[in-house]
CSV table of C-alpha atoms in Angstrom, one decimal:
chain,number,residue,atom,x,y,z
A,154,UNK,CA,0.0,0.0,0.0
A,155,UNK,CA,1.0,3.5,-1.0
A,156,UNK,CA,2.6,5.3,2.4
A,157,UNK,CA,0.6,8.3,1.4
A,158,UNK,CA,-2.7,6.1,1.5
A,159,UNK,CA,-1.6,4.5,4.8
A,160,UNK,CA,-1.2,8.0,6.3
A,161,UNK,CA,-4.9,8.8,5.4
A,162,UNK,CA,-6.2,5.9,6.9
A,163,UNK,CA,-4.8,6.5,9.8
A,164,UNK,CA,-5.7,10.5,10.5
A,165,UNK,CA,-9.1,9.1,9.1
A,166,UNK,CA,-9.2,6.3,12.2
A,167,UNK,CA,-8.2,8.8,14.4
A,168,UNK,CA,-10.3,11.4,13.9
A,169,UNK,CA,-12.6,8.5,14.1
A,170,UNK,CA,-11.6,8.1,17.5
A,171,UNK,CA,-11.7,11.7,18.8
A,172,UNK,CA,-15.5,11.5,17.9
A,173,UNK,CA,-16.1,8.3,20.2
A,174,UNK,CA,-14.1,9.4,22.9
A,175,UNK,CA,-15.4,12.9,23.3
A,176,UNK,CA,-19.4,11.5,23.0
A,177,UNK,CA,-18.7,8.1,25.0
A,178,UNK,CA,-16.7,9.9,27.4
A,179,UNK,CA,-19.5,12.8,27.8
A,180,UNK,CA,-21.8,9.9,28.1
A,181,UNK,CA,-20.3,8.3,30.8
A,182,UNK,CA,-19.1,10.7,33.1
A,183,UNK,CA,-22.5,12.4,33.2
A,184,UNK,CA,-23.0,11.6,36.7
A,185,UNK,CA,-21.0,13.9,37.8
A,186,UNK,CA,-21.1,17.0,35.6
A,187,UNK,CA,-22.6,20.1,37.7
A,188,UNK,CA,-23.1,17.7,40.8
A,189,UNK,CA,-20.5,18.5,43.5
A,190,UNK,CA,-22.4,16.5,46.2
A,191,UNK,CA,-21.1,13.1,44.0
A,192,UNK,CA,-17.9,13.2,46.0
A,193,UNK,CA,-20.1,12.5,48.6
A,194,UNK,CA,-22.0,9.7,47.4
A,195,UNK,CA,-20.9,6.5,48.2
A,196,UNK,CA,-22.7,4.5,44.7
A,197,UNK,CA,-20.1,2.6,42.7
A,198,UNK,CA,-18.8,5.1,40.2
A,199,UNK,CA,-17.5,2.9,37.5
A,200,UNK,CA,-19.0,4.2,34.3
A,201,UNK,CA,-17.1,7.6,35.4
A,202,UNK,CA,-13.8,6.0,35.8
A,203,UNK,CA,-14.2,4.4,32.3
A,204,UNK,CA,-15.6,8.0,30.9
A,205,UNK,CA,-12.0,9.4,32.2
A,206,UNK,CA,-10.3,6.3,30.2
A,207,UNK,CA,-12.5,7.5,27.0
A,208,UNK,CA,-11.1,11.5,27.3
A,209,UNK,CA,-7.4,9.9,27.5
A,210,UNK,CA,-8.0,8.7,24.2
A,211,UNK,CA,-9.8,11.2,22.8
A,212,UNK,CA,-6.4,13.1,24.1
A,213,UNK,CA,-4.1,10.9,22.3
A,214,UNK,CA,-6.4,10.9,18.9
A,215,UNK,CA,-6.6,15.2,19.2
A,216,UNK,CA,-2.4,15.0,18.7
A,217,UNK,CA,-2.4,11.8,16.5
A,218,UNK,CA,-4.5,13.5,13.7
A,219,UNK,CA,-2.5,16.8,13.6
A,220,UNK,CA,1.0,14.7,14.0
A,221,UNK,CA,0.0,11.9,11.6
A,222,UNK,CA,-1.3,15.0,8.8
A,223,UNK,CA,1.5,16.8,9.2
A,224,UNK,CA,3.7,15.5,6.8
A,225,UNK,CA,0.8,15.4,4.1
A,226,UNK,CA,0.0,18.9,4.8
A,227,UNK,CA,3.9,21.0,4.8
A,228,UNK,CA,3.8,19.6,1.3
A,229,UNK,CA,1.0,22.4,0.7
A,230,UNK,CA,1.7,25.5,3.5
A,231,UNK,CA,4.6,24.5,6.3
A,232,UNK,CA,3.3,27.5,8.1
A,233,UNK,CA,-0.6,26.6,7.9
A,234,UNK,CA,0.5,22.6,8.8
A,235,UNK,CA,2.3,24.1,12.1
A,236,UNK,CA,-0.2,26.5,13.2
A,237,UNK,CA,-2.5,23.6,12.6
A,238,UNK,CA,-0.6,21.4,14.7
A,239,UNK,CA,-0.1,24.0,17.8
A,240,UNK,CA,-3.6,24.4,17.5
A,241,UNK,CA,-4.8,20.7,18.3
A,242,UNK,CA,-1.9,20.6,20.9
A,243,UNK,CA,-3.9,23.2,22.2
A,244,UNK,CA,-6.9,21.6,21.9
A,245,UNK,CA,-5.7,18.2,23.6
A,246,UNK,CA,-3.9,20.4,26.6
A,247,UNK,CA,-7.4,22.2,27.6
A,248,UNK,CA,-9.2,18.3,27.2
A,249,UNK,CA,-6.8,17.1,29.4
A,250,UNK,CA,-6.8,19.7,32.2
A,251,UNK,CA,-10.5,19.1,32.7
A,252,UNK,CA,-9.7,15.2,32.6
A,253,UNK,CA,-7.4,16.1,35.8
A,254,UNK,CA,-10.1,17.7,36.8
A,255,UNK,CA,-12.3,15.0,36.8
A,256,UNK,CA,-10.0,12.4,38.4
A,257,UNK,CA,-9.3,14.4,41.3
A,258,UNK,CA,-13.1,14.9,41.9
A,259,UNK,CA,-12.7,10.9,41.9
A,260,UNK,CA,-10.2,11.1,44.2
A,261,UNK,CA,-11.6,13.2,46.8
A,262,UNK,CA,-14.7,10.5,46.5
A,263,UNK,CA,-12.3,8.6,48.0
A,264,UNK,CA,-11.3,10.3,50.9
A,265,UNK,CA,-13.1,9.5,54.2
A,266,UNK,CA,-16.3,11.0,55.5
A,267,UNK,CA,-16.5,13.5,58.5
A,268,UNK,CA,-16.4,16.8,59.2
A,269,UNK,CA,-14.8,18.1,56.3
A,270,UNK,CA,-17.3,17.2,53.8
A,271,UNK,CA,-19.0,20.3,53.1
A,272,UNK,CA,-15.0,21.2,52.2
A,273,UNK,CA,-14.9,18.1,49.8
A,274,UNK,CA,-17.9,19.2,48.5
A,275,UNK,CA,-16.9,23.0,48.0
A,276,UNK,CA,-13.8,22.0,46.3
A,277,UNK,CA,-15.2,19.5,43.8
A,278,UNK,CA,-17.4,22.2,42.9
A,279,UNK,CA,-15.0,24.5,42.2
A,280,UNK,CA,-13.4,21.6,39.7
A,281,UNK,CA,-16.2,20.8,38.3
A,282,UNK,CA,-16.9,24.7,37.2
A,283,UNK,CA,-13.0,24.4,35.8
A,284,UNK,CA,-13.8,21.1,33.8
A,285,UNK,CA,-17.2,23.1,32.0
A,286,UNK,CA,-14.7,25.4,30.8
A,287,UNK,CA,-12.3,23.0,29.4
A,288,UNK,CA,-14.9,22.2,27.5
A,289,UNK,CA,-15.9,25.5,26.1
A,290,UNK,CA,-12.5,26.6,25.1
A,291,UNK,CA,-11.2,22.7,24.3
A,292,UNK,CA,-13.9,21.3,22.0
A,293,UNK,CA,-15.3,24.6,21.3
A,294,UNK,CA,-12.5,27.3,20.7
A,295,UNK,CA,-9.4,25.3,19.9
A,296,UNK,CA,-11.0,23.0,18.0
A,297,UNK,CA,-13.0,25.6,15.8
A,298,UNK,CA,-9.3,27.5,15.3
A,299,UNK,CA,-8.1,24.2,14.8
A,300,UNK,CA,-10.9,22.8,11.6
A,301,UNK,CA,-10.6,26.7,10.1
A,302,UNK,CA,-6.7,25.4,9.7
A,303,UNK,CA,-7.1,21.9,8.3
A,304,UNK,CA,-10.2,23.1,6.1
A,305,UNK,CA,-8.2,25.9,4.4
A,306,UNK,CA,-5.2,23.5,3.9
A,307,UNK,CA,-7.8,21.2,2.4
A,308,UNK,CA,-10.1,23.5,0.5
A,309,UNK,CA,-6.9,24.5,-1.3
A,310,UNK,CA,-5.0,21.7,-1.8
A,311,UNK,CA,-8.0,19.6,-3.1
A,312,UNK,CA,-6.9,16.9,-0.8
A,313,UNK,CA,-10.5,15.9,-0.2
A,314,UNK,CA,-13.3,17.6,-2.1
A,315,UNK,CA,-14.2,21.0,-2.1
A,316,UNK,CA,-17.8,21.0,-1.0
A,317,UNK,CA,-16.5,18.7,1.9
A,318,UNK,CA,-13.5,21.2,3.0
A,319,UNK,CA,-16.2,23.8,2.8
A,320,UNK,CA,-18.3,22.2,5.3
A,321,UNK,CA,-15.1,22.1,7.2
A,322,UNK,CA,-14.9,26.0,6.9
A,323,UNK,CA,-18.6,26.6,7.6
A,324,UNK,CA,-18.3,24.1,10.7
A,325,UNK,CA,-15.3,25.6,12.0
A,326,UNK,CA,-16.1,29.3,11.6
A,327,UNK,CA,-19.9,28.3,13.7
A,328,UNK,CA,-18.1,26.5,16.3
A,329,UNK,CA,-15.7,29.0,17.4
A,330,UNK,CA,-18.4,31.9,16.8
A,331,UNK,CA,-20.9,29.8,18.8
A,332,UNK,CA,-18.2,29.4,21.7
A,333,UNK,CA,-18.0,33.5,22.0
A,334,UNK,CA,-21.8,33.9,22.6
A,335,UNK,CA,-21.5,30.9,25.1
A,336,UNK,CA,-19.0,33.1,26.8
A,337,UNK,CA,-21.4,36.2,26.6
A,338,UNK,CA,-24.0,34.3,27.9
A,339,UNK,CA,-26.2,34.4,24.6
A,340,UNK,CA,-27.3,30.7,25.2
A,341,UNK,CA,-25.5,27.5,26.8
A,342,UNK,CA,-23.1,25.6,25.1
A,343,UNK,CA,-25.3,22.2,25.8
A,344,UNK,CA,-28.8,24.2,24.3
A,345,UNK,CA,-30.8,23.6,21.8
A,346,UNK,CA,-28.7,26.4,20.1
A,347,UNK,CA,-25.2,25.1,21.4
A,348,UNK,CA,-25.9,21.9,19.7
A,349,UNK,CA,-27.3,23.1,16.1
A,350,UNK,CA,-24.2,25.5,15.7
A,351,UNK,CA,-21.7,22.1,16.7
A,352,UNK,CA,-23.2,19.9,14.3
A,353,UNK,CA,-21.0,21.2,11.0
A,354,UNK,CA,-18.4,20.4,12.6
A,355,UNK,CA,-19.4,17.3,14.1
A,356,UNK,CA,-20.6,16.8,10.2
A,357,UNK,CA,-17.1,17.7,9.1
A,358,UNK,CA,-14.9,15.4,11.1
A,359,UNK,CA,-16.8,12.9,10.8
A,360,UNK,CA,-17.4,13.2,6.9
A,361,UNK,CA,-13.1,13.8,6.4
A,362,UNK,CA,-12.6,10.5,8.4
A,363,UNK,CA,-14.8,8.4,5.7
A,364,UNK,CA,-13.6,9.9,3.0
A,365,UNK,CA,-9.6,9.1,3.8
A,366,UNK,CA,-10.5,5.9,5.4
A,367,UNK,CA,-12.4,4.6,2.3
A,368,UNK,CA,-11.2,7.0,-0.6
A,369,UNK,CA,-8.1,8.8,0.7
A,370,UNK,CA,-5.7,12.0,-0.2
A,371,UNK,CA,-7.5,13.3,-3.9
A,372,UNK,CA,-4.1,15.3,-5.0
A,373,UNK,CA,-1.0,15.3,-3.3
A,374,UNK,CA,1.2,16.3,-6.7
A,375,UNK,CA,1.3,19.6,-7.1
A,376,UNK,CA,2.7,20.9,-4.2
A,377,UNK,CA,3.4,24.6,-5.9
A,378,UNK,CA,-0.1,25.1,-7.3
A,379,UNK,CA,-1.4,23.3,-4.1
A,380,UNK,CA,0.9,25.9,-2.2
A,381,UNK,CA,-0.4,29.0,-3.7
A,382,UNK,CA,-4.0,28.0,-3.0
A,383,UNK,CA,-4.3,27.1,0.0
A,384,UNK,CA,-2.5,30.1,0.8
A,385,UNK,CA,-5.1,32.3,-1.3
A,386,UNK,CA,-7.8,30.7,0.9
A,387,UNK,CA,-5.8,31.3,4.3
A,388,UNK,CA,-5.6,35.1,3.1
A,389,UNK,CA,-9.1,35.1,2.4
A,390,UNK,CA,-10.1,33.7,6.1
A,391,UNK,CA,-8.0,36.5,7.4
């Protein structure tokens, strides 16, 4: 098999991956989202402890697809491929400081009952608060930056199809937009509304990992013309 089709594959598998482990893990850890009394419930809390395993991976997958497309993409813009890559970094440092989060409202489950429960219960608040935000600026901001960048690369390169990159564009410009009216209080990210405005992007990721699992890169030999467009597109973002 051609290296170049073995490469798609795998960022298509991967982003494959970061869709499973962000729902599942969502899934699963609902027990505990914006309910700080947990840590003093005594119920087994398995399907938590599995939800944190699910966020590792999603972790891993978040740096896999930018490290795995990397070479693909400096072909086309070294600069757009790196800002790319800082930009799911990004994205996989925020998940990861609300997974911390999470284990160490485990961890003070824990801990003994006494008198310092309402203190327990204070702090896993307080984490819990942190964790929402990690996933506002995580799978909302960074990874609306971080579509905008692999879109553009795409959309001009003709590496996938056009209308597909587009959707890529569309779903990464709503994202992020949708993350600043979270933060101005417009509507929550979990609404009705929050939902609608994640869905092209859901759409997007989801779509780009079929197509390079099943059909791969489209054009990959042209790295000047690929160059200039994808540059032309990046300018036009800006």
């Amino acid at each position: 098999m051609d290296p170049t089709r073995k490469t798609a594959i795998i960022i298509g598998v991967l982003f494959l991956l970061t869709e499973v482990g962000a729902i599942v893990g969502r899934l699963l850890y609902r027990p505990v989202l914006g309910n700080p009394a947990f840590v003093l419930e005594s119920d087994p809390a398995t399907s938590v402890y599995v939800g944190v395993l699910f966020e590792v991976v999603l972790i891993i997958a978040v740096v896999g697809t930018a490290v795995a497309a990397y070479p693909v993409l400096k072909r086309q813009n070294e600069a757009l491929a790196l800002a790319y890559v800082a930009a799911r970094i990004l994205e996989a440092a925020i998940v990861a400081v609300g997974t911390l989060s999470l284990l160490t409202v485990l961890m003070l489950r824990q801990q003994p009952g006494g008198s310092n429960d309402a203190a327990r219960e204070t702090v896993a608040g307080a984490l819990l608060a942190l964790q929402d935000g990690t996933l506002l600026f995580g799978p909302g901001f960074a990874l609306g930056v971080g579509s905008l960048l692999l879109a553009s690369l795409m959309y001009g390169s003709r590496l996938v199809p056009r209308p597909l990159a587009l959707l890529g564009l569309v779903g990464g410009a709503a994202i992020t937009l949708s993350t600043v009216a979270v933060i101005f209080g417009l509507y929550g990210q979990f609404s009705t509304t929050g939902l609608l405005a994640a869905l092209p992007v859901f759409a997007w990721e989801l779509g780009l990992a079929l197509w390079l699992i099943i059909r791969g890169f489209s054009a990959i030999d042209s790295p000047k013309r690929i160059r200039r467009g994808s540059t032309s597109v990046s300018a036009g973002l800006l």
